Amino acid sequence: MFDSNFIPLMRVVQSVRYNKKKNSCVLMEGWLVHFTSKDSMRKKHYWQLDSKCITLFHNETGGKFYKEIPLSDILHIEAFDSKPNGLAKDGETPHCFELLTDTLVYYVGERRSTPQRGHNRADSGDTWYRMIRKALMPGMDDSSTPKKSSQSSIPGAFLEPQQNLDISHMYQIFPDEVLGSGQFGIVYGGKHRKTGRDVAIKIIDKLRFPSRQESQLRNEVAILQNLRSHGVVDLEAMCETPERIYVVMEKLHGDMLEMILSSDKGRLPERITRFIVTQILMALRHLHAKNIVHCDLKPENVLLATEDAFPQVKLCDFGFARIIGEKSFRRSVVGTPAYLAPEVLRNSGYNRSLDMWSVGVIIYVSLSGTFPFNEDEDINDQIRNAAFMFPKNPWNEISNDAITLISSLLQVQIRRRFSVDKALSQPWMQDFQTWLDLRELETRVGQRYITHESDDARWQRFAEECGIEYPQHFVMGPQYDETEEEDEE
């Protein structure tokens, strides 16, 4: 059992996560006539539309179906009477709309000049056309049109939404698959229509915020556009309408908090923690070299790129990020209180060392499964009381080197707090097994971007002195230095 004075690790309210529904609800169902570009014979099936696909059943009650059409396979939907040549051949009943996929065109519905008894407009397909069109892009108004470009809030960066991009033509959003929520928007699962690639799509509702905050809404996009790093989530596309901003990113596999909470003891071993923290620090090294401070580091914002026991991780959610020079300070409100440095909570000036305090909290919660501070007592008093900060259970099982690093990061005085490079050089971080784990990761990724070849000889000598076989299968280079690449540009 943990000390009752400590708050168990949990997902903070600023990043509420939703569970995916087991079954998508039916949006519409009914009988429809259809034929295709490969088979002109008209068939009648019981169509059922949900948030992910259209299923063509043989009858209303049975489970057997004729075909499934994933919404992500539909490249375009068009009303037949809106086509330039919207006329049927002599003697044929015009269809109502067309579904275009990569391999087939579905011609759906019947538009009769004289409605048959018992038939209404839904039977003819007009209502189906509207419902499918709406399902293809949840949350986007029909009147929304892409905005050409907009100035970013980041100095020197220019936000460029893809001109004339209709995001519904390129991506399918799954409204039942809510991956998480950030400061301004909700993140949904999605799929690229042509490639079938899974993506994450953040939808930001601009109407929820005053116009003066609009530049801040674009903060995350502008920063991601100017970052190319293996340690930062990839930005794939962006589209803006008068009401919303759509940000398309790579879809990853959960986050670090899930990894901690789902572990056997509700906390991570030192080996895995050190492996992940090294990646976080290397990503921060890249950010800080570009004067970008994340300002909201926490396990929820450390995403797992793979489902391996030792996964590649990437930082996400740059909505609070700031441009702060090496010797500069800021005062604006940022971040999540449980992970924030005391200077922010006191509304004092803060700088890039804010991120390093957050790293200290991340290490602490990863190794212990609890938050380091009790809300009812002063942080200074708690830090000075080592017995309170590091109670025997579970810290007797954790190395002194780990405790030393945490203590050096959770420094109230900014000038005494470790920098990224100082933290990376500490004994707890300089571990041969972690170096091997990181080299294995780089070999899987096919790029050396965490370790440096200048350390190879040192670790080879260490292996020889300890009688350990040194692996020969690691990817050897060339060395990829993200900071140097940015400097050259």
XYZ file of C-alpha atoms in Angstrom:
489
model
C 0.000 0.000 0.000
C 1.122 3.521 -0.698
C 1.422 6.199 1.984
C -2.073 7.629 2.457
C -0.675 11.177 2.243
C 0.144 10.710 -1.430
C -2.292 11.128 -4.282
C -2.430 8.012 -6.519
C -1.486 8.577 -10.134
C -4.533 9.181 -12.316
C -5.539 10.884 -15.520
C -5.910 14.594 -14.798
C -9.152 16.331 -15.735
C -7.470 18.541 -18.340
C -6.985 15.459 -20.516
C -10.186 13.479 -20.110
C -10.060 10.306 -22.153
C -13.136 8.654 -23.555
C -13.727 4.954 -24.029
C -14.510 3.744 -27.489
C -18.068 2.478 -27.840
C -18.326 -1.249 -28.401
C -20.885 -0.922 -31.168
C -21.459 1.963 -33.515
C -25.073 3.136 -33.428
C -27.143 2.896 -36.575
C -27.590 6.291 -38.199
C -30.100 5.193 -40.840
C -31.497 2.010 -42.364
C -33.899 1.033 -45.116
C -34.354 -0.621 -48.519
C -32.462 0.822 -51.482
C -32.009 -0.112 -55.123
C -28.482 0.115 -56.521
C -26.208 -0.979 -59.345
C -22.508 -0.467 -60.033
C -20.099 0.588 -62.756
C -19.190 -3.082 -63.220
C -22.664 -4.608 -62.987
C -25.651 -2.759 -64.465
C -28.177 -5.189 -62.961
C -30.244 -3.370 -60.345
C -30.290 -5.037 -56.931
C -32.313 -4.260 -53.841
C -30.842 -4.630 -50.351
C -31.522 -3.439 -46.837
C -28.957 -0.688 -46.266
C -27.674 0.140 -42.784
C -25.468 3.187 -42.145
C -23.336 3.571 -39.011
C -20.377 5.779 -38.176
C -17.851 3.534 -39.927
C -19.508 1.720 -42.805
C -22.548 0.985 -44.934
C -23.757 -2.617 -44.778
C -26.039 -4.088 -47.456
C -28.131 -6.838 -45.818
C -30.230 -9.415 -47.616
C -33.198 -8.705 -45.321
C -34.230 -6.540 -42.374
C -33.742 -9.080 -39.577
C -31.023 -11.539 -40.561
C -27.304 -11.074 -40.020
C -26.245 -12.148 -43.497
C -25.119 -9.308 -45.689
C -24.291 -8.844 -49.340
C -21.520 -6.276 -48.990
C -19.848 -3.818 -46.638
C -18.701 -0.396 -47.848
C -16.347 1.241 -45.307
C -16.926 4.996 -45.218
C -13.159 5.434 -45.448
C -13.285 3.758 -48.893
C -15.719 6.349 -50.260
C -13.714 8.986 -52.102
C -16.684 11.115 -53.123
C -20.480 11.267 -53.026
C -22.435 13.196 -55.646
C -26.116 13.789 -56.280
C -27.043 12.519 -59.746
C -29.062 15.596 -60.721
C -26.050 17.813 -59.908
C -23.971 16.171 -62.633
C -23.615 17.984 -65.973
C -25.035 14.991 -67.775
C -27.531 14.090 -65.105
C -29.897 12.267 -67.444
C -30.632 8.569 -67.506
C -30.718 6.555 -70.696
C -34.054 6.249 -72.474
C -36.412 4.011 -70.557
C -34.226 3.890 -67.420
C -35.174 5.283 -64.030
C -32.595 7.853 -62.892
C -30.663 7.020 -59.733
C -30.396 9.520 -56.856
C -26.704 9.653 -56.017
C -23.328 8.057 -56.709
C -20.720 6.687 -54.313
C -17.229 6.736 -55.794
C -14.593 4.337 -54.429
C -11.142 3.537 -55.745
C -12.389 0.513 -57.710
C -16.126 0.957 -58.151
C -18.945 3.455 -58.545
C -22.235 2.686 -56.787
C -25.369 4.179 -58.376
C -27.961 4.338 -55.617
C -31.703 4.962 -55.351
C -34.464 5.604 -57.872
C -35.799 9.020 -58.814
C -39.250 8.395 -60.279
C -41.164 11.194 -61.967
C -44.350 9.864 -60.348
C -43.771 8.478 -56.848
C -45.147 5.001 -56.294
C -47.682 4.424 -53.552
C -45.919 3.921 -50.233
C -42.715 5.561 -51.432
C -41.426 8.824 -50.031
C -38.319 10.938 -50.574
C -36.305 8.739 -48.214
C -37.141 5.777 -50.470
C -35.863 7.677 -53.485
C -32.517 8.216 -51.800
C -32.514 11.962 -51.114
C -32.422 11.479 -47.351
C -29.787 8.774 -47.723
C -27.643 11.136 -49.742
C -27.760 13.753 -46.987
C -27.113 11.258 -44.186
C -24.170 9.588 -45.921
C -22.704 12.968 -46.788
C -22.966 13.982 -43.139
C -21.449 10.684 -41.942
C -18.488 11.109 -44.283
C -17.437 14.208 -42.350
C -18.839 14.359 -38.811
C -18.765 17.855 -37.380
C -18.269 19.669 -40.685
C -21.037 21.910 -41.943
C -21.952 21.668 -45.592
C -21.385 25.396 -45.880
C -17.850 25.160 -44.541
C -15.210 25.909 -47.114
C -11.454 25.728 -46.660
C -9.638 28.899 -45.760
C -6.556 29.606 -47.836
C -4.038 30.683 -45.204
C -3.691 32.315 -41.843
C -0.911 33.989 -39.892
C 0.556 31.908 -37.075
C 1.183 33.109 -33.543
C 4.717 31.734 -33.661
C 7.334 34.301 -34.755
C 8.834 33.382 -38.101
C 6.312 30.621 -38.769
C 3.562 30.805 -41.372
C 0.540 28.588 -41.085
C -0.451 27.233 -44.473
C -3.656 25.183 -44.574
C -3.777 23.221 -47.804
C -5.577 25.420 -50.288
C -8.996 24.240 -51.463
C -8.596 21.054 -49.414
C -11.908 19.384 -48.646
C -10.824 17.249 -45.730
C -13.847 14.964 -46.155
C -12.498 13.925 -49.560
C -9.165 12.833 -48.085
C -10.042 11.478 -44.637
C -12.837 9.678 -42.830
C -13.389 10.697 -39.204
C -14.801 8.101 -36.778
C -16.907 10.035 -34.210
C -17.255 6.948 -31.991
C -13.464 6.639 -31.703
C -12.493 9.463 -29.350
C -8.762 9.197 -28.661
C -8.565 12.084 -26.213
C -9.050 15.782 -25.714
C -6.656 18.673 -25.421
C -6.885 22.304 -24.434
C -8.951 23.352 -27.447
C -10.195 20.284 -29.288
C -11.162 16.620 -29.348
C -8.999 14.023 -31.086
C -10.778 11.340 -33.137
C -9.566 8.265 -34.925
C -9.656 8.499 -38.703
C -8.458 6.945 -41.931
C -6.875 8.242 -45.122
C -9.299 7.227 -47.857
C -6.875 6.339 -50.647
C -4.191 4.546 -48.613
C -6.250 3.172 -45.721
C -3.663 4.594 -43.297
C -4.916 5.203 -39.749
C -4.626 8.801 -38.536
C -5.610 10.959 -35.569
C -7.682 14.059 -36.367
C -8.049 16.897 -33.881
C -11.119 19.072 -34.435
C -10.897 22.541 -32.908
C -14.162 24.456 -32.615
C -13.153 28.081 -33.169
C -16.594 29.376 -32.194
C -15.993 28.315 -28.579
C -13.255 30.897 -28.142
C -13.056 34.694 -28.462
C -11.367 36.072 -31.558
C -8.410 37.268 -29.485
C -7.571 33.634 -28.709
C -7.641 32.537 -32.341
C -3.879 32.914 -32.726
C -3.388 30.652 -29.711
C -5.632 28.030 -31.307
C -3.095 27.784 -34.131
C -0.164 27.594 -31.748
C 0.103 23.809 -31.801
C -0.134 23.572 -35.589
C 2.449 26.279 -36.170
C 4.941 24.616 -33.833
C 4.419 21.151 -35.311
C 4.879 22.549 -38.824
C 8.308 23.796 -37.809
C 9.420 20.585 -36.107
C 10.835 17.505 -37.771
C 11.824 15.115 -35.046
C 11.537 11.406 -34.319
C 10.527 12.428 -30.793
C 7.563 14.613 -31.787
C 4.236 13.500 -33.278
C 4.102 13.994 -37.067
C 1.747 16.598 -38.524
C 0.260 15.298 -41.783
C -2.259 17.919 -42.906
C -4.324 20.862 -41.758
C -7.592 22.349 -42.990
C -9.458 25.399 -41.742
C -13.086 26.446 -42.198
C -14.833 29.500 -40.718
C -15.989 27.364 -37.765
C -13.286 24.754 -37.252
C -9.652 23.792 -37.608
C -8.835 20.188 -38.561
C -5.364 18.935 -37.645
C -4.379 15.522 -39.040
C -1.552 13.698 -37.253
C -0.101 10.217 -37.186
C -2.067 7.811 -35.013
C -0.089 6.194 -32.217
C -0.807 3.453 -29.669
C -1.889 4.934 -26.358
C 0.152 6.990 -23.931
C 2.647 6.659 -21.101
C -0.012 7.063 -18.420
C -1.882 4.010 -19.712
C 1.412 2.120 -19.662
C 2.019 3.056 -16.002
C -1.518 2.369 -14.781
C -1.750 -0.979 -16.602
C 1.562 -2.307 -15.237
C 1.511 -5.040 -12.584
C 2.338 -2.763 -9.647
C 0.819 0.415 -11.042
C 4.344 1.739 -11.595
C 7.192 1.085 -14.024
C 10.559 -0.602 -13.441
C 13.611 1.656 -13.520
C 14.818 0.120 -16.782
C 11.674 1.017 -18.745
C 11.338 4.422 -17.058
C 14.936 5.310 -17.909
C 14.414 4.128 -21.498
C 11.369 6.381 -21.974
C 12.787 9.364 -20.073
C 15.903 9.324 -22.264
C 13.673 9.695 -25.329
C 11.713 12.508 -23.646
C 14.929 14.349 -22.799
C 16.289 13.978 -26.336
C 13.029 15.367 -27.735
C 13.260 18.279 -25.271
C 16.859 18.850 -26.301
C 15.631 19.333 -29.856
C 12.773 21.621 -28.772
C 14.911 23.767 -26.482
C 17.547 24.158 -29.195
C 14.788 25.839 -31.241
C 13.688 27.920 -28.222
C 10.426 25.947 -27.976
C 9.237 25.081 -24.468
C 6.482 22.460 -24.244
C 4.940 23.830 -21.004
C 2.586 20.864 -20.490
C 4.739 17.756 -20.168
C 2.975 14.842 -18.468
C 2.578 11.105 -19.147
C -0.676 11.775 -21.058
C 1.304 13.815 -23.589
C 3.941 11.135 -24.130
C 2.480 8.873 -26.834
C 3.615 5.332 -27.610
C 4.511 4.912 -31.282
C 4.616 1.120 -30.958
C 3.086 -1.540 -28.734
C 6.452 -3.053 -27.793
C 7.554 -3.554 -24.184
C 10.198 -0.901 -24.906
C 8.315 1.463 -27.219
C 9.364 4.463 -29.224
C 7.664 7.512 -27.695
C 6.714 10.908 -29.105
C 5.651 14.167 -27.482
C 2.245 15.595 -28.408
C -0.218 18.369 -27.492
C 1.706 21.584 -28.057
C -1.282 23.819 -27.288
C 0.521 25.412 -24.325
C 3.959 25.540 -25.978
C 5.824 28.838 -25.998
C 8.794 30.394 -27.755
C 11.206 31.250 -24.933
C 14.831 32.201 -25.521
C 17.647 30.735 -23.436
C 17.728 33.717 -21.051
C 14.108 34.791 -21.421
C 11.136 34.448 -19.078
C 7.360 34.306 -19.608
C 4.376 34.810 -17.294
C 1.319 33.541 -19.212
C -0.784 30.740 -17.746
C 0.213 27.312 -19.063
C 0.066 23.610 -18.352
C -1.479 21.158 -15.900
C -1.049 22.071 -12.194
C 0.006 18.600 -10.979
C 3.074 18.725 -13.232
C 3.830 22.461 -13.102
C 6.853 24.074 -11.482
C 6.178 26.296 -8.442
C 7.208 29.474 -10.280
C 4.239 29.010 -12.637
C 1.824 28.304 -9.795
C 3.057 31.485 -8.079
C 2.583 33.414 -11.335
C 6.289 34.264 -11.355
C 8.414 34.362 -14.472
C 9.331 30.978 -15.925
C 11.725 29.751 -18.610
C 12.614 26.482 -20.349
C 13.534 24.866 -17.014
C 9.773 24.576 -16.516
C 9.935 21.447 -18.706
C 12.697 19.978 -16.536
C 10.542 20.197 -13.403
C 7.854 18.299 -15.307
C 10.399 15.609 -16.246
C 11.173 15.213 -12.543
C 7.477 14.688 -11.785
C 7.198 12.206 -14.670
C 10.103 10.139 -13.313
C 8.596 10.260 -9.823
C 5.102 9.133 -10.848
C 6.519 6.450 -13.161
C 8.605 4.838 -10.410
C 6.145 5.257 -7.519
C 2.657 5.370 -9.036
C 1.830 8.487 -6.973
C 2.164 12.240 -7.355
C 5.087 13.703 -5.395
C 3.270 16.486 -3.572
C 0.334 16.796 -1.231
C -1.874 19.721 -2.185
C -2.430 20.697 1.471
C 1.226 21.424 2.293
C 3.822 23.850 0.970
C 6.007 22.413 -1.801
C 9.174 23.860 -0.211
C 8.477 22.086 3.086
C 7.727 18.802 1.341
C 10.907 18.913 -0.741
C 13.046 19.615 2.346
C 11.540 16.581 4.086
C 13.172 13.636 2.284
C 11.338 11.114 4.461
C 8.064 12.595 3.282
C 9.076 12.886 -0.384
C 10.535 9.378 -0.612
C 8.800 7.061 1.895
C 10.210 3.568 2.352
C 7.353 2.066 0.383
C 8.117 1.980 -2.529
C 11.368 4.006 -2.574
C 13.417 1.373 -0.705
C 13.160 -0.658 -3.920
C 14.393 2.221 -6.104
C 18.028 3.191 -6.627
C 19.633 6.181 -4.923
C 20.770 7.448 -8.337
C 17.132 7.753 -9.429
C 16.223 9.638 -6.246
C 19.223 11.950 -6.714
C 18.143 12.832 -10.260
C 14.542 13.468 -9.201
C 15.744 15.718 -6.378
C 17.953 17.648 -8.808
C 15.012 18.247 -11.151
C 12.456 19.143 -8.470
C 14.410 22.201 -7.409
C 12.315 25.211 -6.425
C 15.150 27.559 -7.377
C 15.281 27.694 -11.169
C 19.050 28.231 -11.346
C 19.673 25.007 -9.402
C 17.401 22.863 -11.563
C 19.168 20.513 -14.010
C 19.125 21.274 -17.741
C 18.519 18.585 -20.375
C 22.225 17.918 -20.942
C 22.958 17.893 -17.206
C 20.174 15.368 -16.617
C 21.361 13.124 -19.455
C 24.875 13.021 -17.981
C 23.754 11.815 -14.532
C 24.753 8.317 -13.294
C 21.160 7.046 -13.376
C 20.892 7.931 -17.070
C 24.340 6.577 -17.992
C 23.369 2.921 -17.954
C 24.722 0.227 -20.274
C 21.475 -1.769 -20.440
C 19.526 1.381 -21.310
C 22.066 2.171 -24.007
C 21.537 -1.334 -25.452
C 17.746 -0.893 -25.277
C 17.999 2.433 -27.107
C 20.277 0.950 -29.776
C 17.721 -1.834 -30.283
C 15.024 0.821 -30.753
C 17.144 2.749 -33.260
C 17.756 -0.493 -35.152
C 13.991 -1.155 -35.323
C 13.304 2.404 -36.460
C 16.199 2.257 -38.938
C 17.647 5.584 -37.823
C 20.182 6.551 -35.195
C 18.695 9.614 -33.500
C 19.003 9.084 -29.719
C 22.474 7.691 -29.022
C 25.678 9.085 -30.501
C 28.492 7.202 -32.197
C 31.021 8.999 -29.992
C 29.817 6.784 -27.099
C 30.314 3.488 -28.956
C 33.940 2.966 -27.935
C 33.171 3.718 -24.271
C 30.376 1.157 -24.086
C 32.402 -1.411 -26.028
C 35.201 -1.095 -23.447
C 32.634 -1.385 -20.654
C 31.284 -4.611 -22.167
C 34.789 -6.068 -22.505
C 35.712 -5.168 -18.913
C 32.512 -6.776 -17.615
C 32.816 -9.841 -19.856
C 29.584 -8.979 -21.679
C 29.123 -9.860 -25.342
C 28.764 -6.660 -27.346
C 25.943 -6.853 -29.959
C 26.986 -6.491 -33.600
C 23.590 -6.113 -35.285
C 22.838 -2.480 -34.437
C 22.283 0.050 -37.188
C 25.552 1.952 -37.386
C 24.703 5.224 -39.076
C 25.217 7.687 -40.500
C 24.523 9.659 -37.332
C 21.288 11.648 -37.507
C 21.544 14.913 -35.582
C 18.210 16.735 -35.690
C 19.666 19.900 -34.186
C 22.439 20.115 -36.767
C 19.918 19.530 -39.584
C 17.793 22.445 -38.419
C 20.868 24.685 -38.115
C 21.846 23.968 -41.712
C 18.409 25.098 -42.891
